[in-house]
């Protein structure tokens, strides 16, 4: 059933521990403590996290490509890899990807 002011909700989960928001702690424990669950999650996420990500300009304007590449900290296909001047308090593509992939267990 829809609760006003929420983007989704469901009342049809028969296990109380798996109803939101209690489910967050349960799924977090499963992902960190259950070897089989951890194995499945790693088999799905590691190939994505280990991929050498890069930006393909695909005909975009040079200034747009450079801005996006610098903002995301990704190399551009066909260009020499530029060293990152500083990393503290900057956007981190690997960290962003790690956090985005947390949507899978949660």
PDB file of N, CA and C in Angstrom:
ATOM      1  N   UNK A   1       0.841  -1.180   0.000  1.00  0.00           N
ATOM      2  CA  UNK A   1       0.000   0.000   0.000  1.00  0.00           C
ATOM      3  C   UNK A   1       0.879   1.233   0.000  1.00  0.00           C
ATOM      4  N   UNK A   2       0.445   2.253  -0.673  1.00  0.00           N
ATOM      5  CA  UNK A   2       1.210   3.494  -0.755  1.00  0.00           C
ATOM      6  C   UNK A   2       0.956   4.360   0.467  1.00  0.00           C
ATOM      7  N   UNK A   3       2.046   4.837   1.040  1.00  0.00           N
ATOM      8  CA  UNK A   3       1.950   5.760   2.163  1.00  0.00           C
ATOM      9  C   UNK A   3       2.201   7.159   1.624  1.00  0.00           C
ATOM     10  N   UNK A   4       1.281   8.108   1.852  1.00  0.00           N
ATOM     11  CA  UNK A   4       1.497   9.470   1.350  1.00  0.00           C
ATOM     12  C   UNK A   4       2.824  10.031   1.849  1.00  0.00           C
ATOM     13  N   UNK A   5       3.543  10.666   0.940  1.00  0.00           N
ATOM     14  CA  UNK A   5       4.815  11.277   1.290  1.00  0.00           C
ATOM     15  C   UNK A   5       6.004  10.348   1.116  1.00  0.00           C
ATOM     16  N   UNK A   6       5.774   9.105   0.745  1.00  0.00           N
ATOM     17  CA  UNK A   6       6.890   8.196   0.497  1.00  0.00           C
ATOM     18  C   UNK A   6       6.903   7.840  -0.981  1.00  0.00           C
ATOM     19  N   UNK A   7       8.066   7.457  -1.478  1.00  0.00           N
ATOM     20  CA  UNK A   7       8.154   7.124  -2.898  1.00  0.00           C
ATOM     21  C   UNK A   7       7.775   5.686  -3.161  1.00  0.00           C
ATOM     22  N   UNK A   8       7.829   4.833  -2.137  1.00  0.00           N
ATOM     23  CA  UNK A   8       7.324   3.478  -2.274  1.00  0.00           C
ATOM     24  C   UNK A   8       7.198   2.858  -0.902  1.00  0.00           C
ATOM     25  N   UNK A   9       6.395   1.870  -0.818  1.00  0.00           N
ATOM     26  CA  UNK A   9       6.282   1.056   0.388  1.00  0.00           C
ATOM     27  C   UNK A   9       5.489  -0.186   0.041  1.00  0.00           C
ATOM     28  N   UNK A  10       5.656  -1.201   0.856  1.00  0.00           N
ATOM     29  CA  UNK A  10       4.907  -2.420   0.623  1.00  0.00           C
ATOM     30  C   UNK A  10       4.527  -3.034   1.959  1.00  0.00           C
ATOM     31  N   UNK A  11       3.346  -3.548   2.031  1.00  0.00           N
ATOM     32  CA  UNK A  11       2.876  -4.202   3.244  1.00  0.00           C
ATOM     33  C   UNK A  11       2.865  -5.714   3.080  1.00  0.00           C
ATOM     34  N   UNK A  12       3.241  -6.223   1.917  1.00  0.00           N
ATOM     35  CA  UNK A  12       3.084  -7.643   1.661  1.00  0.00           C
ATOM     36  C   UNK A  12       4.289  -8.496   2.061  1.00  0.00           C
ATOM     37  N   UNK A  13       5.308  -7.940   2.722  1.00  0.00           N
ATOM     38  CA  UNK A  13       6.432  -8.729   3.221  1.00  0.00           C
ATOM     39  C   UNK A  13       5.996  -9.410   4.512  1.00  0.00           C
ATOM     40  N   UNK A  14       5.941 -10.756   4.515  1.00  0.00           N
ATOM     41  CA  UNK A  14       5.453 -11.461   5.698  1.00  0.00           C
ATOM     42  C   UNK A  14       6.436 -11.468   6.873  1.00  0.00           C
ATOM     43  N   UNK A  15       7.723 -11.269   6.613  1.00  0.00           N
ATOM     44  CA  UNK A  15       8.729 -11.278   7.674  1.00  0.00           C
ATOM     45  C   UNK A  15       8.954  -9.849   8.167  1.00  0.00           C
ATOM     46  N   UNK A  16       8.583  -9.557   9.392  1.00  0.00           N
ATOM     47  CA  UNK A  16       8.704  -8.182   9.904  1.00  0.00           C
ATOM     48  C   UNK A  16      10.122  -7.613   9.806  1.00  0.00           C
ATOM     49  N   UNK A  17      11.134  -8.448  10.009  1.00  0.00           N
ATOM     50  CA  UNK A  17      12.520  -7.972   9.956  1.00  0.00           C
ATOM     51  C   UNK A  17      12.929  -7.521   8.553  1.00  0.00           C
ATOM     52  N   UNK A  18      12.193  -7.977   7.551  1.00  0.00           N
ATOM     53  CA  UNK A  18      12.541  -7.619   6.174  1.00  0.00           C
ATOM     54  C   UNK A  18      11.698  -6.473   5.628  1.00  0.00           C
ATOM     55  N   UNK A  19      10.915  -5.857   6.489  1.00  0.00           N
ATOM     56  CA  UNK A  19      10.168  -4.662   6.092  1.00  0.00           C
ATOM     57  C   UNK A  19      11.040  -3.443   6.372  1.00  0.00           C
ATOM     58  N   UNK A  20      10.974  -2.498   5.462  1.00  0.00           N
ATOM     59  CA  UNK A  20      11.747  -1.277   5.621  1.00  0.00           C
ATOM     60  C   UNK A  20      11.213  -0.495   6.807  1.00  0.00           C
ATOM     61  N   UNK A  21      12.016   0.099   7.645  1.00  0.00           N
ATOM     62  CA  UNK A  21      13.462   0.291   7.549  1.00  0.00           C
ATOM     63  C   UNK A  21      14.282  -0.788   8.244  1.00  0.00           C
ATOM     64  N   UNK A  22      13.649  -1.722   8.940  1.00  0.00           N
ATOM     65  CA  UNK A  22      14.388  -2.774   9.636  1.00  0.00           C
ATOM     66  C   UNK A  22      15.224  -3.615   8.678  1.00  0.00           C
ATOM     67  N   UNK A  23      14.769  -3.726   7.438  1.00  0.00           N
ATOM     68  CA  UNK A  23      15.462  -4.558   6.458  1.00  0.00           C
ATOM     69  C   UNK A  23      16.891  -4.092   6.193  1.00  0.00           C
ATOM     70  N   UNK A  24      17.166  -2.814   6.347  1.00  0.00           N
ATOM     71  CA  UNK A  24      18.500  -2.285   6.054  1.00  0.00           C
ATOM     72  C   UNK A  24      19.544  -2.975   6.925  1.00  0.00           C
ATOM     73  N   UNK A  25      19.295  -3.072   8.233  1.00  0.00           N
ATOM     74  CA  UNK A  25      20.249  -3.719   9.136  1.00  0.00           C
ATOM     75  C   UNK A  25      20.379  -5.208   8.816  1.00  0.00           C
ATOM     76  N   UNK A  26      19.268  -5.849   8.489  1.00  0.00           N
ATOM     77  CA  UNK A  26      19.295  -7.284   8.173  1.00  0.00           C
ATOM     78  C   UNK A  26      20.122  -7.531   6.911  1.00  0.00           C
ATOM     79  N   UNK A  27      19.869  -6.769   5.859  1.00  0.00           N
ATOM     80  CA  UNK A  27      20.605  -6.968   4.612  1.00  0.00           C
ATOM     81  C   UNK A  27      22.078  -6.599   4.777  1.00  0.00           C
ATOM     82  N   UNK A  28      22.365  -5.598   5.581  1.00  0.00           N
ATOM     83  CA  UNK A  28      23.754  -5.220   5.824  1.00  0.00           C
ATOM     84  C   UNK A  28      24.483  -6.353   6.538  1.00  0.00           C
ATOM     85  N   UNK A  29      23.832  -6.949   7.538  1.00  0.00           N
ATOM     86  CA  UNK A  29      24.444  -8.073   8.254  1.00  0.00           C
ATOM     87  C   UNK A  29      24.636  -9.259   7.312  1.00  0.00           C
ATOM     88  N   UNK A  30      23.661  -9.526   6.465  1.00  0.00           N
ATOM     89  CA  UNK A  30      23.777 -10.646   5.531  1.00  0.00           C
ATOM     90  C   UNK A  30      24.950 -10.441   4.583  1.00  0.00           C
ATOM     91  N   UNK A  31      25.102  -9.233   4.089  1.00  0.00           N
ATOM     92  CA  UNK A  31      26.159  -8.965   3.112  1.00  0.00           C
ATOM     93  C   UNK A  31      27.534  -9.074   3.738  1.00  0.00           C
ATOM     94  N   UNK A  32      27.666  -8.738   5.026  1.00  0.00           N
ATOM     95  CA  UNK A  32      28.983  -8.776   5.652  1.00  0.00           C
ATOM     96  C   UNK A  32      29.259 -10.069   6.410  1.00  0.00           C
ATOM     97  N   UNK A  33      28.230 -10.828   6.784  1.00  0.00           N
ATOM     98  CA  UNK A  33      28.450 -12.003   7.627  1.00  0.00           C
ATOM     99  C   UNK A  33      28.138 -13.330   6.943  1.00  0.00           C
ATOM    100  N   UNK A  34      27.361 -13.329   5.892  1.00  0.00           N
ATOM    101  CA  UNK A  34      27.004 -14.574   5.218  1.00  0.00           C
ATOM    102  C   UNK A  34      27.932 -14.774   4.018  1.00  0.00           C
ATOM    103  N   UNK A  35      28.734 -15.843   4.064  1.00  0.00           N
ATOM    104  CA  UNK A  35      29.745 -16.083   3.029  1.00  0.00           C
ATOM    105  C   UNK A  35      29.125 -16.244   1.650  1.00  0.00           C
ATOM    106  N   UNK A  36      27.996 -16.915   1.552  1.00  0.00           N
ATOM    107  CA  UNK A  36      27.379 -17.144   0.245  1.00  0.00           C
ATOM    108  C   UNK A  36      26.842 -15.832  -0.336  1.00  0.00           C
ATOM    109  N   UNK A  37      26.198 -15.034   0.489  1.00  0.00           N
ATOM    110  CA  UNK A  37      25.691 -13.743   0.022  1.00  0.00           C
ATOM    111  C   UNK A  37      26.859 -12.855  -0.408  1.00  0.00           C
ATOM    112  N   UNK A  38      27.911 -12.813   0.415  1.00  0.00           N
ATOM    113  CA  UNK A  38      29.092 -12.018   0.075  1.00  0.00           C
ATOM    114  C   UNK A  38      29.718 -12.461  -1.227  1.00  0.00           C
ATOM    115  N   UNK A  39      29.774 -13.775  -1.429  1.00  0.00           N
ATOM    116  CA  UNK A  39      30.342 -14.321  -2.662  1.00  0.00           C
ATOM    117  C   UNK A  39      29.551 -13.895  -3.892  1.00  0.00           C
ATOM    118  N   UNK A  40      28.249 -13.973  -3.805  1.00  0.00           N
ATOM    119  CA  UNK A  40      27.402 -13.579  -4.931  1.00  0.00           C
ATOM    120  C   UNK A  40      27.569 -12.089  -5.220  1.00  0.00           C
ATOM    121  N   UNK A  41      27.553 -11.275  -4.182  1.00  0.00           N
ATOM    122  CA  UNK A  41      27.703  -9.828  -4.384  1.00  0.00           C
ATOM    123  C   UNK A  41      29.064  -9.502  -4.997  1.00  0.00           C
ATOM    124  N   UNK A  42      30.123 -10.139  -4.518  1.00  0.00           N
ATOM    125  CA  UNK A  42      31.452  -9.897  -5.093  1.00  0.00           C
ATOM    126  C   UNK A  42      31.513 -10.337  -6.552  1.00  0.00           C
ATOM    127  N   UNK A  43      30.882 -11.465  -6.872  1.00  0.00           N
ATOM    128  CA  UNK A  43      30.940 -11.947  -8.256  1.00  0.00           C
ATOM    129  C   UNK A  43      30.243 -10.990  -9.219  1.00  0.00           C
ATOM    130  N   UNK A  44      29.292 -10.223  -8.717  1.00  0.00           N
ATOM    131  CA  UNK A  44      28.579  -9.253  -9.549  1.00  0.00           C
ATOM    132  C   UNK A  44      29.308  -7.909  -9.576  1.00  0.00           C
ATOM    133  N   UNK A  45      29.819  -7.466  -8.433  1.00  0.00           N
ATOM    134  CA  UNK A  45      30.376  -6.117  -8.349  1.00  0.00           C
ATOM    135  C   UNK A  45      31.850  -6.021  -8.736  1.00  0.00           C
ATOM    136  N   UNK A  46      32.667  -7.039  -8.453  1.00  0.00           N
ATOM    137  CA  UNK A  46      34.093  -6.930  -8.735  1.00  0.00           C
ATOM    138  C   UNK A  46      34.407  -6.687 -10.208  1.00  0.00           C
ATOM    139  N   UNK A  47      33.769  -7.381 -11.135  1.00  0.00           N
ATOM    140  CA  UNK A  47      34.085  -7.070 -12.537  1.00  0.00           C
ATOM    141  C   UNK A  47      33.802  -5.608 -12.895  1.00  0.00           C
ATOM    142  N   UNK A  48      32.748  -5.041 -12.331  1.00  0.00           N
ATOM    143  CA  UNK A  48      32.437  -3.628 -12.596  1.00  0.00           C
ATOM    144  C   UNK A  48      33.452  -2.708 -11.937  1.00  0.00           C
ATOM    145  N   UNK A  49      33.861  -3.049 -10.724  1.00  0.00           N
ATOM    146  CA  UNK A  49      34.815  -2.205 -10.004  1.00  0.00           C
ATOM    147  C   UNK A  49      36.226  -2.332 -10.555  1.00  0.00           C
ATOM    148  N   UNK A  50      36.553  -3.452 -11.173  1.00  0.00           N
ATOM    149  CA  UNK A  50      37.899  -3.675 -11.717  1.00  0.00           C
ATOM    150  C   UNK A  50      38.029  -3.244 -13.175  1.00  0.00           C
ATOM    151  N   UNK A  51      36.947  -2.863 -13.792  1.00  0.00           N
ATOM    152  CA  UNK A  51      36.987  -2.415 -15.181  1.00  0.00           C
ATOM    153  C   UNK A  51      37.788  -1.124 -15.283  1.00  0.00           C
ATOM    154  N   UNK A  52      38.676  -1.014 -16.261  1.00  0.00           N
ATOM    155  CA  UNK A  52      39.392   0.260 -16.452  1.00  0.00           C
ATOM    156  C   UNK A  52      38.457   1.281 -17.116  1.00  0.00           C
ATOM    157  N   UNK A  53      37.725   2.021 -16.318  1.00  0.00           N
ATOM    158  CA  UNK A  53      36.742   2.983 -16.817  1.00  0.00           C
ATOM    159  C   UNK A  53      37.444   4.125 -17.526  1.00  0.00           C
ATOM    160  N   UNK A  54      36.844   4.588 -18.610  1.00  0.00           N
ATOM    161  CA  UNK A  54      37.375   5.711 -19.385  1.00  0.00           C
ATOM    162  C   UNK A  54      36.220   6.389 -20.104  1.00  0.00           C
ATOM    163  N   UNK A  55      36.465   7.588 -20.538  1.00  0.00           N
ATOM    164  CA  UNK A  55      35.442   8.394 -21.194  1.00  0.00           C
ATOM    165  C   UNK A  55      35.677   8.370 -22.697  1.00  0.00           C
ATOM    166  N   UNK A  56      34.644   8.016 -23.450  1.00  0.00           N
ATOM    167  CA  UNK A  56      34.723   8.013 -24.904  1.00  0.00           C
ATOM    168  C   UNK A  56      34.037   9.282 -25.403  1.00  0.00           C
ATOM    169  N   UNK A  57      34.781  10.188 -26.035  1.00  0.00           N
ATOM    170  CA  UNK A  57      34.200  11.461 -26.465  1.00  0.00           C
ATOM    171  C   UNK A  57      33.017  11.313 -27.419  1.00  0.00           C
ATOM    172  N   UNK A  58      33.043  10.325 -28.279  1.00  0.00           N
ATOM    173  CA  UNK A  58      31.937  10.055 -29.210  1.00  0.00           C
ATOM    174  C   UNK A  58      31.437  11.309 -29.911  1.00  0.00           C
ATOM    175  N   UNK A  59      32.365  12.196 -30.287  1.00  0.00           N
ATOM    176  CA  UNK A  59      31.998  13.383 -31.046  1.00  0.00           C
ATOM    177  C   UNK A  59      31.594  14.589 -30.215  1.00  0.00           C
ATOM    178  N   UNK A  60      31.649  14.479 -28.898  1.00  0.00           N
ATOM    179  CA  UNK A  60      31.296  15.623 -28.045  1.00  0.00           C
ATOM    180  C   UNK A  60      32.370  16.714 -28.171  1.00  0.00           C
ATOM    181  N   UNK A  61      31.985  17.931 -27.847  1.00  0.00           N
ATOM    182  CA  UNK A  61      32.936  19.045 -27.906  1.00  0.00           C
ATOM    183  C   UNK A  61      34.093  18.800 -26.935  1.00  0.00           C
ATOM    184  N   UNK A  62      35.299  19.174 -27.347  1.00  0.00           N
ATOM    185  CA  UNK A  62      36.499  18.938 -26.545  1.00  0.00           C
ATOM    186  C   UNK A  62      36.384  19.503 -25.134  1.00  0.00           C
ATOM    187  N   UNK A  63      35.838  20.718 -25.013  1.00  0.00           N
ATOM    188  CA  UNK A  63      35.762  21.339 -23.684  1.00  0.00           C
ATOM    189  C   UNK A  63      34.802  20.582 -22.758  1.00  0.00           C
ATOM    190  N   UNK A  64      33.764  19.999 -23.332  1.00  0.00           N
ATOM    191  CA  UNK A  64      32.812  19.205 -22.538  1.00  0.00           C
ATOM    192  C   UNK A  64      33.485  17.915 -22.091  1.00  0.00           C
ATOM    193  N   UNK A  65      34.169  17.264 -23.017  1.00  0.00           N
ATOM    194  CA  UNK A  65      34.866  16.019 -22.696  1.00  0.00           C
ATOM    195  C   UNK A  65      35.882  16.253 -21.587  1.00  0.00           C
ATOM    196  N   UNK A  66      36.661  17.325 -21.698  1.00  0.00           N
ATOM    197  CA  UNK A  66      37.686  17.607 -20.685  1.00  0.00           C
ATOM    198  C   UNK A  66      37.063  17.918 -19.330  1.00  0.00           C
ATOM    199  N   UNK A  67      35.982  18.674 -19.320  1.00  0.00           N
ATOM    200  CA  UNK A  67      35.315  19.015 -18.063  1.00  0.00           C
ATOM    201  C   UNK A  67      34.794  17.755 -17.366  1.00  0.00           C
ATOM    202  N   UNK A  68      34.119  16.903 -18.120  1.00  0.00           N
ATOM    203  CA  UNK A  68      33.571  15.673 -17.545  1.00  0.00           C
ATOM    204  C   UNK A  68      34.703  14.750 -17.089  1.00  0.00           C
ATOM    205  N   UNK A  69      35.740  14.620 -17.896  1.00  0.00           N
ATOM    206  CA  UNK A  69      36.879  13.765 -17.541  1.00  0.00           C
ATOM    207  C   UNK A  69      37.539  14.253 -16.261  1.00  0.00           C
ATOM    208  N   UNK A  70      37.725  15.549 -16.132  1.00  0.00           N
ATOM    209  CA  UNK A  70      38.332  16.103 -14.919  1.00  0.00           C
ATOM    210  C   UNK A  70      37.416  15.946 -13.716  1.00  0.00           C
ATOM    211  N   UNK A  71      36.123  16.205 -13.909  1.00  0.00           N
ATOM    212  CA  UNK A  71      35.179  16.082 -12.797  1.00  0.00           C
ATOM    213  C   UNK A  71      35.092  14.651 -12.278  1.00  0.00           C
ATOM    214  N   UNK A  72      35.100  13.679 -13.190  1.00  0.00           N
ATOM    215  CA  UNK A  72      34.973  12.279 -12.790  1.00  0.00           C
ATOM    216  C   UNK A  72      36.317  11.613 -12.520  1.00  0.00           C
ATOM    217  N   UNK A  73      37.396  12.272 -12.901  1.00  0.00           N
ATOM    218  CA  UNK A  73      38.717  11.687 -12.704  1.00  0.00           C
ATOM    219  C   UNK A  73      38.955  10.478 -13.587  1.00  0.00           C
ATOM    220  N   UNK A  74      38.401  10.518 -14.804  1.00  0.00           N
ATOM    221  CA  UNK A  74      38.538   9.406 -15.735  1.00  0.00           C
ATOM    222  C   UNK A  74      39.392   9.812 -16.930  1.00  0.00           C
ATOM    223  N   UNK A  75      40.186   8.870 -17.463  1.00  0.00           N
ATOM    224  CA  UNK A  75      40.940   9.186 -18.675  1.00  0.00           C
ATOM    225  C   UNK A  75      40.019   9.212 -19.879  1.00  0.00           C
ATOM    226  N   UNK A  76      40.482   9.885 -20.924  1.00  0.00           N
ATOM    227  CA  UNK A  76      39.722   9.982 -22.168  1.00  0.00           C
ATOM    228  C   UNK A  76      40.348   9.040 -23.187  1.00  0.00           C
ATOM    229  N   UNK A  77      39.503   8.279 -23.874  1.00  0.00           N
ATOM    230  CA  UNK A  77      39.972   7.348 -24.901  1.00  0.00           C
ATOM    231  C   UNK A  77      40.782   8.128 -25.939  1.00  0.00           C
ATOM    232  N   UNK A  78      41.988   7.628 -26.239  1.00  0.00           N
ATOM    233  CA  UNK A  78      42.822   8.250 -27.252  1.00  0.00           C
ATOM    234  C   UNK A  78      43.690   9.380 -26.755  1.00  0.00           C
ATOM    235  N   UNK A  79      43.623   9.698 -25.463  1.00  0.00           N
ATOM    236  CA  UNK A  79      44.460  10.756 -24.891  1.00  0.00           C
ATOM    237  C   UNK A  79      45.372  10.165 -23.830  1.00  0.00           C
ATOM    238  N   UNK A  80      46.514  10.800 -23.653  1.00  0.00           N
ATOM    239  CA  UNK A  80      47.434  10.362 -22.598  1.00  0.00           C
ATOM    240  C   UNK A  80      46.761  10.575 -21.242  1.00  0.00           C
ATOM    241  N   UNK A  81      47.026   9.670 -20.319  1.00  0.00           N
ATOM    242  CA  UNK A  81      46.453   9.785 -18.976  1.00  0.00           C
ATOM    243  C   UNK A  81      47.101  10.961 -18.267  1.00  0.00           C
ATOM    244  N   UNK A  82      46.261  11.858 -17.775  1.00  0.00           N
ATOM    245  CA  UNK A  82      46.758  13.033 -17.054  1.00  0.00           C
ATOM    246  C   UNK A  82      46.855  12.721 -15.571  1.00  0.00           C
ATOM    247  N   UNK A  83      47.950  13.121 -14.930  1.00  0.00           N
ATOM    248  CA  UNK A  83      48.052  12.887 -13.490  1.00  0.00           C
ATOM    249  C   UNK A  83      47.057  13.766 -12.736  1.00  0.00           C
ATOM    250  N   UNK A  84      46.503  13.229 -11.661  1.00  0.00           N
ATOM    251  CA  UNK A  84      45.578  13.989 -10.835  1.00  0.00           C
ATOM    252  C   UNK A  84      46.393  14.887  -9.928  1.00  0.00           C
ATOM    253  N   UNK A  85      46.106  16.191  -9.947  1.00  0.00           N
ATOM    254  CA  UNK A  85      46.879  17.155  -9.175  1.00  0.00           C
ATOM    255  C   UNK A  85      46.711  16.924  -7.683  1.00  0.00           C
ATOM    256  N   UNK A  86      45.473  16.760  -7.236  1.00  0.00           N
ATOM    257  CA  UNK A  86      45.227  16.479  -5.825  1.00  0.00           C
ATOM    258  C   UNK A  86      44.015  15.557  -5.726  1.00  0.00           C
ATOM    259  N   UNK A  87      43.970  14.772  -4.672  1.00  0.00           N
ATOM    260  CA  UNK A  87      42.864  13.832  -4.529  1.00  0.00           C
ATOM    261  C   UNK A  87      42.017  14.100  -3.299  1.00  0.00           C
ATOM    262  N   UNK A  88      42.552  14.810  -2.311  1.00  0.00           N
ATOM    263  CA  UNK A  88      41.797  15.061  -1.091  1.00  0.00           C
ATOM    264  C   UNK A  88      40.572  15.923  -1.395  1.00  0.00           C
ATOM    265  N   UNK A  89      39.435  15.498  -0.887  1.00  0.00           N
ATOM    266  CA  UNK A  89      38.163  16.201  -1.058  1.00  0.00           C
ATOM    267  C   UNK A  89      37.711  16.309  -2.512  1.00  0.00           C
ATOM    268  N   UNK A  90      38.212  15.443  -3.359  1.00  0.00           N
ATOM    269  CA  UNK A  90      37.777  15.418  -4.755  1.00  0.00           C
ATOM    270  C   UNK A  90      36.860  14.228  -4.969  1.00  0.00           C
ATOM    271  N   UNK A  91      36.067  14.320  -6.005  1.00  0.00           N
ATOM    272  CA  UNK A  91      35.218  13.212  -6.401  1.00  0.00           C
ATOM    273  C   UNK A  91      36.098  12.012  -6.730  1.00  0.00           C
ATOM    274  N   UNK A  92      35.702  10.838  -6.289  1.00  0.00           N
ATOM    275  CA  UNK A  92      36.444   9.616  -6.563  1.00  0.00           C
ATOM    276  C   UNK A  92      35.536   8.653  -7.327  1.00  0.00           C
ATOM    277  N   UNK A  93      35.895   8.354  -8.578  1.00  0.00           N
ATOM    278  CA  UNK A  93      35.100   7.421  -9.363  1.00  0.00           C
ATOM    279  C   UNK A  93      35.035   6.042  -8.700  1.00  0.00           C
ATOM    280  N   UNK A  94      36.164   5.472  -8.245  1.00  0.00           N
ATOM    281  CA  UNK A  94      36.068   4.151  -7.592  1.00  0.00           C
ATOM    282  C   UNK A  94      35.155   4.163  -6.362  1.00  0.00           C
ATOM    283  N   UNK A  95      35.221   5.199  -5.560  1.00  0.00           N
ATOM    284  CA  UNK A  95      34.361   5.278  -4.375  1.00  0.00           C
ATOM    285  C   UNK A  95      32.898   5.474  -4.772  1.00  0.00           C
ATOM    286  N   UNK A  96      32.657   6.293  -5.769  1.00  0.00           N
ATOM    287  CA  UNK A  96      31.298   6.493  -6.265  1.00  0.00           C
ATOM    288  C   UNK A  96      30.712   5.168  -6.762  1.00  0.00           C
ATOM    289  N   UNK A  97      31.497   4.439  -7.533  1.00  0.00           N
ATOM    290  CA  UNK A  97      31.036   3.163  -8.069  1.00  0.00           C
ATOM    291  C   UNK A  97      30.754   2.174  -6.942  1.00  0.00           C
ATOM    292  N   UNK A  98      31.635   2.122  -5.949  1.00  0.00           N
ATOM    293  CA  UNK A  98      31.432   1.226  -4.804  1.00  0.00           C
ATOM    294  C   UNK A  98      30.122   1.551  -4.096  1.00  0.00           C
ATOM    295  N   UNK A  99      29.889   2.825  -3.847  1.00  0.00           N
ATOM    296  CA  UNK A  99      28.668   3.236  -3.160  1.00  0.00           C
ATOM    297  C   UNK A  99      27.427   3.002  -4.028  1.00  0.00           C
ATOM    298  N   UNK A 100      27.526   3.268  -5.318  1.00  0.00           N
ATOM    299  CA  UNK A 100      26.387   3.050  -6.211  1.00  0.00           C
ATOM    300  C   UNK A 100      26.009   1.574  -6.263  1.00  0.00           C
ATOM    301  N   UNK A 101      26.995   0.695  -6.206  1.00  0.00           N
ATOM    302  CA  UNK A 101      26.714  -0.736  -6.271  1.00  0.00           C
ATOM    303  C   UNK A 101      26.121  -1.277  -4.976  1.00  0.00           C
ATOM    304  N   UNK A 102      26.138  -0.482  -3.917  1.00  0.00           N
ATOM    305  CA  UNK A 102      25.469  -0.899  -2.683  1.00  0.00           C
ATOM    306  C   UNK A 102      23.954  -0.984  -2.869  1.00  0.00           C
ATOM    307  N   UNK A 103      23.460  -0.425  -3.958  1.00  0.00           N
ATOM    308  CA  UNK A 103      22.032  -0.547  -4.225  1.00  0.00           C
ATOM    309  C   UNK A 103      21.622  -1.998  -4.447  1.00  0.00           C
ATOM    310  N   UNK A 104      22.562  -2.827  -4.845  1.00  0.00           N
ATOM    311  CA  UNK A 104      22.229  -4.235  -5.086  1.00  0.00           C
ATOM    312  C   UNK A 104      21.762  -4.962  -3.820  1.00  0.00           C
ATOM    313  N   UNK A 105      22.528  -4.921  -2.726  1.00  0.00           N
ATOM    314  CA  UNK A 105      22.031  -5.629  -1.544  1.00  0.00           C
ATOM    315  C   UNK A 105      20.905  -4.890  -0.831  1.00  0.00           C
ATOM    316  N   UNK A 106      20.818  -3.586  -0.995  1.00  0.00           N
ATOM    317  CA  UNK A 106      19.811  -2.832  -0.245  1.00  0.00           C
ATOM    318  C   UNK A 106      18.582  -2.560  -1.063  1.00  0.00           C
TER     319      UNK A 106
END
